[in-house]
mmCIF file of C-alpha atoms in Angstrom:
data_model
loop_
_atom_site.group_PDB
_atom_site.id
_atom_site.type_symbol
_atom_site.label_atom_id
_atom_site.label_comp_id
_atom_site.label_asym_id
_atom_site.label_seq_id
_atom_site.Cartn_x
_atom_site.Cartn_y
_atom_site.Cartn_z
ATOM 1 C CA MET A 1262 -10.759 40.090 13.245
ATOM 2 C CA ALA A 1263 -8.982 38.316 16.098
ATOM 3 C CA THR A 1264 -11.942 35.965 16.517
ATOM 4 C CA TYR A 1265 -11.891 35.221 12.795
ATOM 5 C CA LEU A 1266 -8.165 34.468 12.855
ATOM 6 C CA LEU A 1267 -8.514 32.152 15.846
ATOM 7 C CA ARG A 1268 -11.377 30.317 14.171
ATOM 8 C CA ARG A 1269 -9.436 29.888 10.937
ATOM 9 C CA LEU A 1270 -6.363 28.696 12.836
ATOM 10 C CA GLY A 1271 -8.533 26.205 14.712
ATOM 11 C CA ILE A 1272 -9.939 24.883 11.442
ATOM 12 C CA ALA A 1273 -6.416 24.639 9.993
ATOM 13 C CA VAL A 1274 -5.133 22.694 12.999
ATOM 14 C CA ALA A 1275 -8.152 20.342 12.951
ATOM 15 C CA THR A 1276 -7.659 19.765 9.221
ATOM 16 C CA LEU A 1277 -3.988 18.918 9.700
ATOM 17 C CA LEU A 1278 -4.768 16.522 12.545
ATOM 18 C CA ALA A 1279 -7.317 14.718 10.377
ATOM 19 C CA LEU A 1280 -4.863 14.572 7.470
ATOM 20 C CA SER A 1281 -2.080 13.279 9.721
ATOM 21 C CA PHE A 1282 -4.362 10.476 10.905
ATOM 22 C CA LEU A 1283 -5.287 9.572 7.324
ATOM 23 C CA VAL A 1284 -1.657 9.585 6.184
ATOM 24 C CA PHE A 1285 -0.516 7.508 9.147
ATOM 25 C CA SER A 1286 -3.389 5.047 8.720
ATOM 26 C CA ALA A 1287 -2.883 4.642 4.974
ATOM 27 C CA LEU A 1288 0.835 3.905 5.246
ATOM 28 C CA GLU A 1289 0.445 1.674 8.289
ATOM 29 C CA ALA A 1290 -2.184 -0.320 6.398
ATOM 30 C CA LEU A 1291 0.200 -1.218 3.563
ATOM 31 C CA PRO A 1292 0.411 -4.989 3.024
ATOM 32 C CA GLY A 1293 3.340 -6.833 4.476
ATOM 33 C CA ASP A 1294 5.353 -6.444 7.642
ATOM 34 C CA LEU A 1295 7.751 -3.481 7.779
ATOM 35 C CA ALA A 1296 10.325 -5.334 9.851
ATOM 36 C CA SER A 1297 10.285 -8.255 7.424
ATOM 37 C CA ARG A 1298 10.767 -5.907 4.469
ATOM 38 C CA ILE A 1299 13.707 -4.225 6.182
ATOM 39 C CA LEU A 1300 15.453 -7.448 7.240
ATOM 40 C CA GLY A 1301 14.756 -9.338 4.023
ATOM 41 C CA ARG A 1302 13.412 -12.787 3.283
ATOM 42 C CA GLY A 1303 16.078 -14.595 5.273
ATOM 43 C CA ALA A 1304 15.148 -12.930 8.576
ATOM 44 C CA THR A 1305 14.261 -15.192 11.480
ATOM 45 C CA PRO A 1306 10.966 -14.720 13.354
ATOM 46 C CA ARG A 1307 12.950 -13.699 16.438
ATOM 47 C CA ALA A 1308 14.824 -10.979 14.530
ATOM 48 C CA VAL A 1309 11.556 -9.715 13.082
ATOM 49 C CA ALA A 1310 9.943 -9.617 16.522
ATOM 50 C CA GLU A 1311 12.917 -7.745 18.010
ATOM 51 C CA LEU A 1312 12.857 -5.127 15.253
ATOM 52 C CA ASN A 1313 9.082 -4.726 15.620
ATOM 53 C CA ALA A 1314 9.591 -4.058 19.317
ATOM 54 C CA GLN A 1315 12.433 -1.629 18.583
ATOM 55 C CA LEU A 1316 10.262 0.312 16.141
ATOM 56 C CA GLY A 1317 7.208 0.181 18.395
ATOM 57 C CA LEU A 1318 5.256 -1.800 15.810
ATOM 58 C CA ASP A 1319 4.081 -4.293 18.414
ATOM 59 C CA GLN A 1320 1.952 -1.599 20.094
ATOM 60 C CA PRO A 1321 -1.783 -1.009 19.403
ATOM 61 C CA PHE A 1322 -2.574 1.203 16.421
ATOM 62 C CA LEU A 1323 -3.781 4.257 18.370
ATOM 63 C CA SER A 1324 -0.798 4.074 20.695
ATOM 64 C CA ARG A 1325 1.525 4.100 17.689
ATOM 65 C CA TYR A 1326 -0.330 7.022 16.129
ATOM 66 C CA PHE A 1327 -0.306 9.235 19.222
ATOM 67 C CA SER A 1328 3.322 8.372 19.915
ATOM 68 C CA TRP A 1329 4.245 9.286 16.332
ATOM 69 C CA LEU A 1330 2.149 12.476 16.466
ATOM 70 C CA GLY A 1331 3.685 13.588 19.744
ATOM 71 C CA ASN A 1332 7.195 13.074 18.406
ATOM 72 C CA PHE A 1333 6.246 14.754 15.111
ATOM 73 C CA LEU A 1334 5.040 17.898 16.879
ATOM 74 C CA GLN A 1335 8.412 18.057 18.641
ATOM 75 C CA GLY A 1336 10.295 17.830 15.338
ATOM 76 C CA ASP A 1337 11.192 14.155 15.710
ATOM 77 C CA PHE A 1338 9.982 12.464 12.510
ATOM 78 C CA GLY A 1339 11.537 9.094 13.265
ATOM 79 C CA THR A 1340 14.608 7.254 12.027
ATOM 80 C CA LEU A 1341 15.526 5.939 8.604
ATOM 81 C CA VAL A 1342 14.996 2.197 8.675
ATOM 82 C CA GLY A 1343 15.160 1.121 5.033
ATOM 83 C CA LYS A 1344 17.811 -1.132 3.606
ATOM 84 C CA GLY A 1345 21.182 0.518 3.567
ATOM 85 C CA SER A 1346 20.162 3.292 5.955
ATOM 86 C CA ASN A 1347 22.425 4.366 8.753
ATOM 87 C CA SER A 1348 20.834 3.263 12.022
ATOM 88 C CA SER A 1349 21.545 6.677 13.554
ATOM 89 C CA ALA A 1350 20.201 8.699 10.620
ATOM 90 C CA THR A 1351 16.983 10.565 11.350
ATOM 91 C CA VAL A 1352 14.259 11.743 9.007
ATOM 92 C CA SER A 1353 14.375 15.259 10.473
ATOM 93 C CA GLY A 1354 18.139 15.416 9.866
ATOM 94 C CA LEU A 1355 17.708 14.329 6.257
ATOM 95 C CA LEU A 1356 14.904 16.829 5.651
ATOM 96 C CA ALA A 1357 16.897 19.625 7.278
ATOM 97 C CA ASN A 1358 19.845 18.956 4.971
ATOM 98 C CA GLN A 1359 17.802 18.648 1.791
ATOM 99 C CA GLY A 1360 14.940 20.965 2.732
ATOM 100 C CA VAL A 1361 16.965 24.129 2.150
ATOM 101 C CA ASN A 1362 17.525 23.124 -1.461
ATOM 102 C CA SER A 1363 13.820 22.392 -2.008
ATOM 103 C CA LEU A 1364 12.792 25.666 -0.357
ATOM 104 C CA LEU A 1365 15.219 27.503 -2.602
ATOM 105 C CA LEU A 1366 13.844 25.824 -5.726
ATOM 106 C CA GLY A 1367 10.220 26.397 -4.710
ATOM 107 C CA GLY A 1368 10.896 29.953 -3.513
ATOM 108 C CA VAL A 1369 12.599 31.018 -6.747
ATOM 109 C CA THR A 1370 9.728 29.480 -8.719
ATOM 110 C CA LEU A 1371 7.087 31.379 -6.722
ATOM 111 C CA LEU A 1372 9.015 34.676 -6.892
ATOM 112 C CA LEU A 1373 9.147 34.406 -10.673
ATOM 113 C CA LEU A 1374 5.620 33.008 -10.997
ATOM 114 C CA VAL A 1375 3.741 36.036 -9.658
ATOM 115 C CA PRO A 1376 5.158 38.772 -11.966
ATOM 116 C CA ILE A 1377 5.138 36.481 -15.012
ATOM 117 C CA VAL A 1378 1.497 35.557 -14.400
ATOM 118 C CA LEU A 1379 0.553 39.227 -14.017
ATOM 119 C CA VAL A 1380 2.237 40.128 -17.314
ATOM 120 C CA VAL A 1381 0.969 37.108 -19.277
ATOM 121 C CA GLY A 1382 -2.579 37.374 -17.941
ATOM 122 C CA SER A 1383 -2.781 41.125 -18.513
ATOM 123 C CA VAL A 1384 -1.334 41.062 -22.040
ATOM 124 C CA THR A 1385 -3.592 38.226 -23.214
ATOM 125 C CA ALA A 1386 -6.657 39.875 -21.655
ATOM 126 C CA VAL A 1387 -5.999 43.255 -23.266
ATOM 127 C CA ARG A 1388 -5.293 41.610 -26.636
ATOM 128 C CA ALA A 1389 -7.986 38.934 -26.369
ATOM 129 C CA GLY A 1390 -8.669 37.391 -29.755
ATOM 130 C CA GLY A 1391 -5.476 38.763 -31.295
ATOM 131 C CA VAL A 1392 -2.364 36.993 -32.524
ATOM 132 C CA THR A 1393 -0.490 37.383 -29.205
ATOM 133 C CA ASP A 1394 -3.428 35.979 -27.257
ATOM 134 C CA SER A 1395 -3.821 33.058 -29.671
ATOM 135 C CA VAL A 1396 -0.134 32.133 -29.535
ATOM 136 C CA ILE A 1397 0.129 32.366 -25.736
ATOM 137 C CA SER A 1398 -3.177 30.547 -25.223
ATOM 138 C CA GLY A 1399 -2.070 27.765 -27.562
ATOM 139 C CA LEU A 1400 1.246 27.345 -25.743
ATOM 140 C CA SER A 1401 -0.592 27.385 -22.402
ATOM 141 C CA PHE A 1402 -2.846 24.568 -23.570
ATOM 142 C CA VAL A 1403 0.207 22.535 -24.588
ATOM 143 C CA PHE A 1404 2.002 23.010 -21.259
ATOM 144 C CA LEU A 1405 -1.187 22.221 -19.347
ATOM 145 C CA SER A 1406 -1.559 18.956 -21.251
ATOM 146 C CA VAL A 1407 2.038 17.728 -20.980
ATOM 147 C CA PRO A 1408 3.327 16.350 -17.633
ATOM 148 C CA GLU A 1409 6.387 17.846 -15.972
ATOM 149 C CA PHE A 1410 8.697 14.905 -16.643
ATOM 150 C CA VAL A 1411 8.038 15.203 -20.376
ATOM 151 C CA VAL A 1412 8.633 18.982 -20.335
ATOM 152 C CA GLY A 1413 11.821 18.461 -18.339
ATOM 153 C CA THR A 1414 13.083 15.795 -20.731
ATOM 154 C CA VAL A 1415 12.428 18.015 -23.760
ATOM 155 C CA LEU A 1416 14.216 20.947 -22.100
ATOM 156 C CA ILE A 1417 17.222 18.734 -21.328
ATOM 157 C CA TYR A 1418 17.370 17.676 -24.976
ATOM 158 C CA LEU A 1419 17.002 21.214 -26.349
ATOM 159 C CA LEU A 1420 19.034 23.305 -23.900
ATOM 160 C CA SER A 1421 21.619 20.752 -22.763
ATOM 161 C CA VAL A 1422 22.116 18.159 -25.473
ATOM 162 C CA ARG A 1423 21.513 20.234 -28.611
ATOM 163 C CA LEU A 1424 22.586 23.732 -27.523
ATOM 164 C CA ASP A 1425 24.904 22.809 -24.617
ATOM 165 C CA LEU A 1426 23.800 25.873 -22.651
ATOM 166 C CA LEU A 1427 22.978 24.288 -19.298
ATOM 167 C CA PRO A 1428 23.931 21.163 -17.326
ATOM 168 C CA PRO A 1429 21.422 18.355 -17.977
ATOM 169 C CA LEU A 1430 21.349 17.310 -14.314
ATOM 170 C CA SER A 1431 21.416 19.384 -11.125
ATOM 171 C CA LEU A 1432 24.307 17.493 -9.554
ATOM 172 C CA LEU A 1433 26.080 19.073 -6.605
ATOM 173 C CA GLY A 1434 29.183 18.011 -4.752
ATOM 174 C CA GLN A 1435 29.357 17.330 -1.024
ATOM 175 C CA GLY A 1436 28.646 20.527 0.867
ATOM 176 C CA GLU A 1437 27.821 22.538 -2.260
ATOM 177 C CA SER A 1438 24.684 24.661 -2.569
ATOM 178 C CA PRO A 1439 22.558 25.712 -5.556
ATOM 179 C CA ILE A 1440 23.250 29.306 -4.480
ATOM 180 C CA THR A 1441 26.894 28.917 -5.505
ATOM 181 C CA GLN A 1442 25.894 27.124 -8.723
ATOM 182 C CA PRO A 1443 22.688 28.872 -9.888
ATOM 183 C CA GLU A 1444 22.895 27.246 -13.308
ATOM 184 C CA VAL A 1445 21.611 23.984 -11.786
ATOM 185 C CA LEU A 1446 18.358 25.774 -10.889
ATOM 186 C CA VAL A 1447 17.504 27.017 -14.376
ATOM 187 C CA LEU A 1448 16.052 23.864 -15.942
ATOM 188 C CA PRO A 1449 14.094 22.724 -12.834
ATOM 189 C CA VAL A 1450 12.642 26.230 -12.313
ATOM 190 C CA LEU A 1451 11.762 26.593 -15.999
ATOM 191 C CA THR A 1452 10.047 23.195 -16.009
ATOM 192 C CA LEU A 1453 7.915 24.141 -13.000
ATOM 193 C CA LEU A 1454 7.114 27.622 -14.298
ATOM 194 C CA LEU A 1455 5.822 26.535 -17.694
ATOM 195 C CA GLY A 1456 2.939 24.539 -16.270
ATOM 196 C CA LEU A 1457 2.129 26.887 -13.388
ATOM 197 C CA VAL A 1458 2.165 30.039 -15.536
ATOM 198 C CA ALA A 1459 -0.025 28.337 -18.132
ATOM 199 C CA PHE A 1460 -2.686 27.563 -15.514
ATOM 200 C CA ALA A 1461 -2.607 30.764 -13.450
ATOM 201 C CA GLY A 1462 -2.152 32.992 -16.514
ATOM 202 C CA ARG A 1463 -5.298 31.639 -18.156
ATOM 203 C CA PHE A 1464 -7.210 32.186 -14.928
ATOM 204 C CA LEU A 1465 -6.028 35.814 -14.629
ATOM 205 C CA ARG A 1466 -6.851 36.392 -18.306
ATOM 206 C CA ALA A 1467 -10.438 35.213 -17.795
ATOM 207 C CA SER A 1468 -10.838 37.337 -14.646
ATOM 208 C CA MET A 1469 -9.502 40.469 -16.344
ATOM 209 C CA ILE A 1470 -11.695 39.984 -19.411
ATOM 210 C CA ASP A 1471 -14.733 39.819 -17.116
ATOM 211 C CA VAL A 1472 -13.678 43.067 -15.463
ATOM 212 C CA LEU A 1473 -12.799 44.843 -18.725
ATOM 213 C CA THR A 1474 -16.223 44.032 -20.187
ATOM 214 C CA SER A 1475 -18.155 45.020 -17.042
ATOM 215 C CA GLU A 1476 -20.501 48.009 -16.920
ATOM 216 C CA PHE A 1477 -18.263 49.686 -14.350
ATOM 217 C CA VAL A 1478 -15.296 49.731 -16.735
ATOM 218 C CA GLN A 1479 -17.468 50.801 -19.655
ATOM 219 C CA SER A 1480 -18.648 53.759 -17.572
ATOM 220 C CA ALA A 1481 -15.031 54.628 -16.732
ATOM 221 C CA ARG A 1482 -14.189 54.662 -20.450
ATOM 222 C CA LEU A 1483 -17.144 56.919 -21.213
ATOM 223 C CA ASN A 1484 -15.959 59.303 -18.502
ATOM 224 C CA GLY A 1485 -12.601 59.612 -20.247
ATOM 225 C CA THR A 1486 -10.470 57.443 -17.955
ATOM 226 C CA PRO A 1487 -7.234 56.522 -19.795
ATOM 227 C CA GLU A 1488 -7.100 52.908 -20.980
ATOM 228 C CA ARG A 1489 -3.779 52.325 -19.244
ATOM 229 C CA ARG A 1490 -5.298 53.350 -15.914
ATOM 230 C CA ILE A 1491 -8.322 51.125 -16.541
ATOM 231 C CA VAL A 1492 -6.099 48.104 -17.219
ATOM 232 C CA TRP A 1493 -3.472 48.518 -14.501
ATOM 233 C CA LYS A 1494 -5.392 50.321 -11.752
ATOM 234 C CA ILE A 1495 -8.924 48.983 -12.085
ATOM 235 C CA ALA A 1496 -9.031 45.693 -13.985
ATOM 236 C CA LEU A 1497 -5.802 44.215 -12.657
ATOM 237 C CA ARG A 1498 -6.603 45.158 -9.053
ATOM 238 C CA SER A 1499 -10.066 43.600 -9.327
ATOM 239 C CA ALA A 1500 -8.640 40.441 -10.889
ATOM 240 C CA LEU A 1501 -5.926 40.111 -8.224
ATOM 241 C CA VAL A 1502 -8.309 38.705 -5.624
ATOM 242 C CA PRO A 1503 -9.198 35.468 -7.478
ATOM 243 C CA THR A 1504 -5.615 35.265 -8.788
ATOM 244 C CA VAL A 1505 -4.169 35.286 -5.261
ATOM 245 C CA GLN A 1506 -6.521 32.460 -4.341
ATOM 246 C CA ILE A 1507 -5.636 30.413 -7.416
ATOM 247 C CA ILE A 1508 -1.901 30.825 -6.772
ATOM 248 C CA ALA A 1509 -2.473 29.527 -3.230
ATOM 249 C CA MET A 1510 -4.329 26.579 -4.725
ATOM 250 C CA LEU A 1511 -1.270 25.883 -6.886
ATOM 251 C CA VAL A 1512 0.874 25.142 -3.815
ATOM 252 C CA PRO A 1513 0.010 21.401 -3.739
ATOM 253 C CA TYR A 1514 0.718 21.219 -7.474
ATOM 254 C CA LEU A 1515 4.045 22.944 -6.870
ATOM 255 C CA VAL A 1516 4.892 20.413 -4.148
ATOM 256 C CA GLY A 1517 3.955 17.533 -6.436
ATOM 257 C CA GLY A 1518 5.934 19.146 -9.242
ATOM 258 C CA LEU A 1519 8.974 19.430 -6.982
ATOM 259 C CA ILE A 1520 8.916 15.686 -6.389
ATOM 260 C CA ILE A 1521 8.794 14.963 -10.120
ATOM 261 C CA VAL A 1522 11.232 17.664 -11.218
ATOM 262 C CA GLU A 1523 13.806 16.896 -8.534
ATOM 263 C CA THR A 1524 13.720 13.256 -9.586
ATOM 264 C CA VAL A 1525 14.056 14.066 -13.297
ATOM 265 C CA PHE A 1526 17.017 16.424 -12.783
ATOM 266 C CA SER A 1527 18.588 14.525 -9.838
ATOM 267 C CA TYR A 1528 18.194 17.706 -7.800
ATOM 268 C CA PRO A 1529 19.279 17.156 -4.160
ATOM 269 C CA GLY A 1530 16.039 18.069 -2.410
ATOM 270 C CA ILE A 1531 13.168 16.637 -0.401
ATOM 271 C CA GLY A 1532 11.309 15.588 -3.546
ATOM 272 C CA SER A 1533 14.040 13.278 -4.773
ATOM 273 C CA GLN A 1534 14.454 11.883 -1.252
ATOM 274 C CA PHE A 1535 10.691 11.273 -1.109
ATOM 275 C CA SER A 1536 10.820 9.277 -4.352
ATOM 276 C CA ALA A 1537 13.741 7.242 -3.055
ATOM 277 C CA GLY A 1538 11.932 6.732 0.255
ATOM 278 C CA VAL A 1539 8.869 5.301 -1.478
ATOM 279 C CA LEU A 1540 11.014 2.783 -3.343
ATOM 280 C CA SER A 1541 13.073 1.800 -0.282
ATOM 281 C CA GLY A 1542 10.142 1.548 2.132
ATOM 282 C CA GLU A 1543 11.057 4.551 4.305
ATOM 283 C CA ILE A 1544 7.555 4.928 5.746
ATOM 284 C CA ARG A 1545 8.504 7.576 8.313
ATOM 285 C CA LEU A 1546 10.090 9.731 5.613
ATOM 286 C CA VAL A 1547 7.022 9.414 3.391
ATOM 287 C CA GLN A 1548 4.723 10.267 6.304
ATOM 288 C CA ALA A 1549 6.768 13.334 7.239
ATOM 289 C CA VAL A 1550 6.874 14.721 3.692
ATOM 290 C CA ALA A 1551 3.151 14.078 3.166
ATOM 291 C CA VAL A 1552 2.113 15.839 6.381
ATOM 292 C CA LEU A 1553 4.510 18.755 5.876
ATOM 293 C CA SER A 1554 3.201 19.193 2.328
ATOM 294 C CA ALA A 1555 -0.358 19.230 3.641
ATOM 295 C CA ALA A 1556 0.635 21.854 6.225
ATOM 296 C CA MET A 1557 2.123 24.043 3.495
ATOM 297 C CA THR A 1558 -1.101 23.801 1.494
ATOM 298 C CA VAL A 1559 -3.373 24.593 4.447
ATOM 299 C CA PHE A 1560 -1.374 27.611 5.590
ATOM 300 C CA ALA A 1561 -0.881 28.860 2.028
ATOM 301 C CA ASN A 1562 -4.651 29.017 1.630
ATOM 302 C CA LEU A 1563 -4.974 30.716 5.007
ATOM 303 C CA GLY A 1564 -2.359 33.270 3.977
ATOM 304 C CA ALA A 1565 -4.179 33.839 0.675
ATOM 305 C CA ASP A 1566 -7.436 34.563 2.504
ATOM 306 C CA LEU A 1567 -5.683 37.094 4.745
ATOM 307 C CA LEU A 1568 -4.043 38.740 1.726
ATOM 308 C CA VAL A 1569 -7.414 38.996 -0.015
ATOM 309 C CA MET A 1570 -8.893 40.738 3.044
ATOM 310 C CA PHE A 1571 -5.939 43.138 2.977
ATOM 311 C CA LEU A 1572 -6.529 43.913 -0.708
ATOM 312 C CA VAL A 1573 -10.316 44.225 -0.287
ATOM 313 C CA PRO A 1574 -11.101 45.818 3.122
ATOM 314 C CA LYS A 1575 -14.866 45.300 2.710
ATOM 315 C CA LEU A 1576 -14.286 41.529 2.949
ATOM 316 C CA ARG A 1577 -12.873 41.837 6.458
ATOM 317 C CA PRO A 1578 -15.063 40.508 9.295
ATOM 318 C CA GLY A 1579 -17.252 43.260 10.668
ATOM 319 C CA ALA A 1580 -16.638 45.600 7.739
ATOM 320 C CA SER A 1581 -19.690 47.478 6.489
ATOM 321 C CA ARG A 1582 -20.969 46.261 3.139
#
């Protein structure tokens, strides 16, 4: 088991290094000169050259990459250099301030996602072909087809404009936290959940239907096993393994959804800062968010694999088949 864990960790680290190189290369290869974009069209060649030297952009590509990677591993993601940025403001400082809000939004979404998916997937599987299954499946298809910004806009119109139940935007004052104003979380969380539940719920439904129609379950029914025990103890447990893996696969979609949803609702998190950074040319901010998002995805999948081995001991390395 220890050997397996070390091997998986090695693969995860190698994957992240490769992704960091790709992200750095892609953003460094953008057309135009960063110093010229920061200083504007009226900048003199001397001013551009001085800023390039200050930012280390006059160094060879590999030297810049390894310097950036070394600083990144130490938690130094660079400084904010876009127009209007404070010269002393750092990317790590910005992410630390806004990251708590994004973690809270993503954490609440995941905590609600798992039980809702279990209920939706189980109910639709048990009542496959019925009215409940048809209604939920139809709604799932709709939410899978509609992008988050459209869902968010519709929710703002229905719950904020028409019914006046919730604030349309997640605006917070200086020093305020979503914890003290939980109402600002409702619309962003609901927007994220609708799409994620639709996808994962359909997957769990299909897995449970396969289990419920298997010969093993049919034999359990013939032996007099109560239907409730078959559904909750046998079918659901068997369907949990692929469901855990699919929820881990949803992490990158959750990260992408955070960027969109935070922008739509003006939520003060990393996602909205990422969008602003793309528009203002904050390359270091974009690089940091991209690599950190990739790290979350890689380790979420690693955690899912470990959880699956915990749920199914026979899948553990060295276990007898």
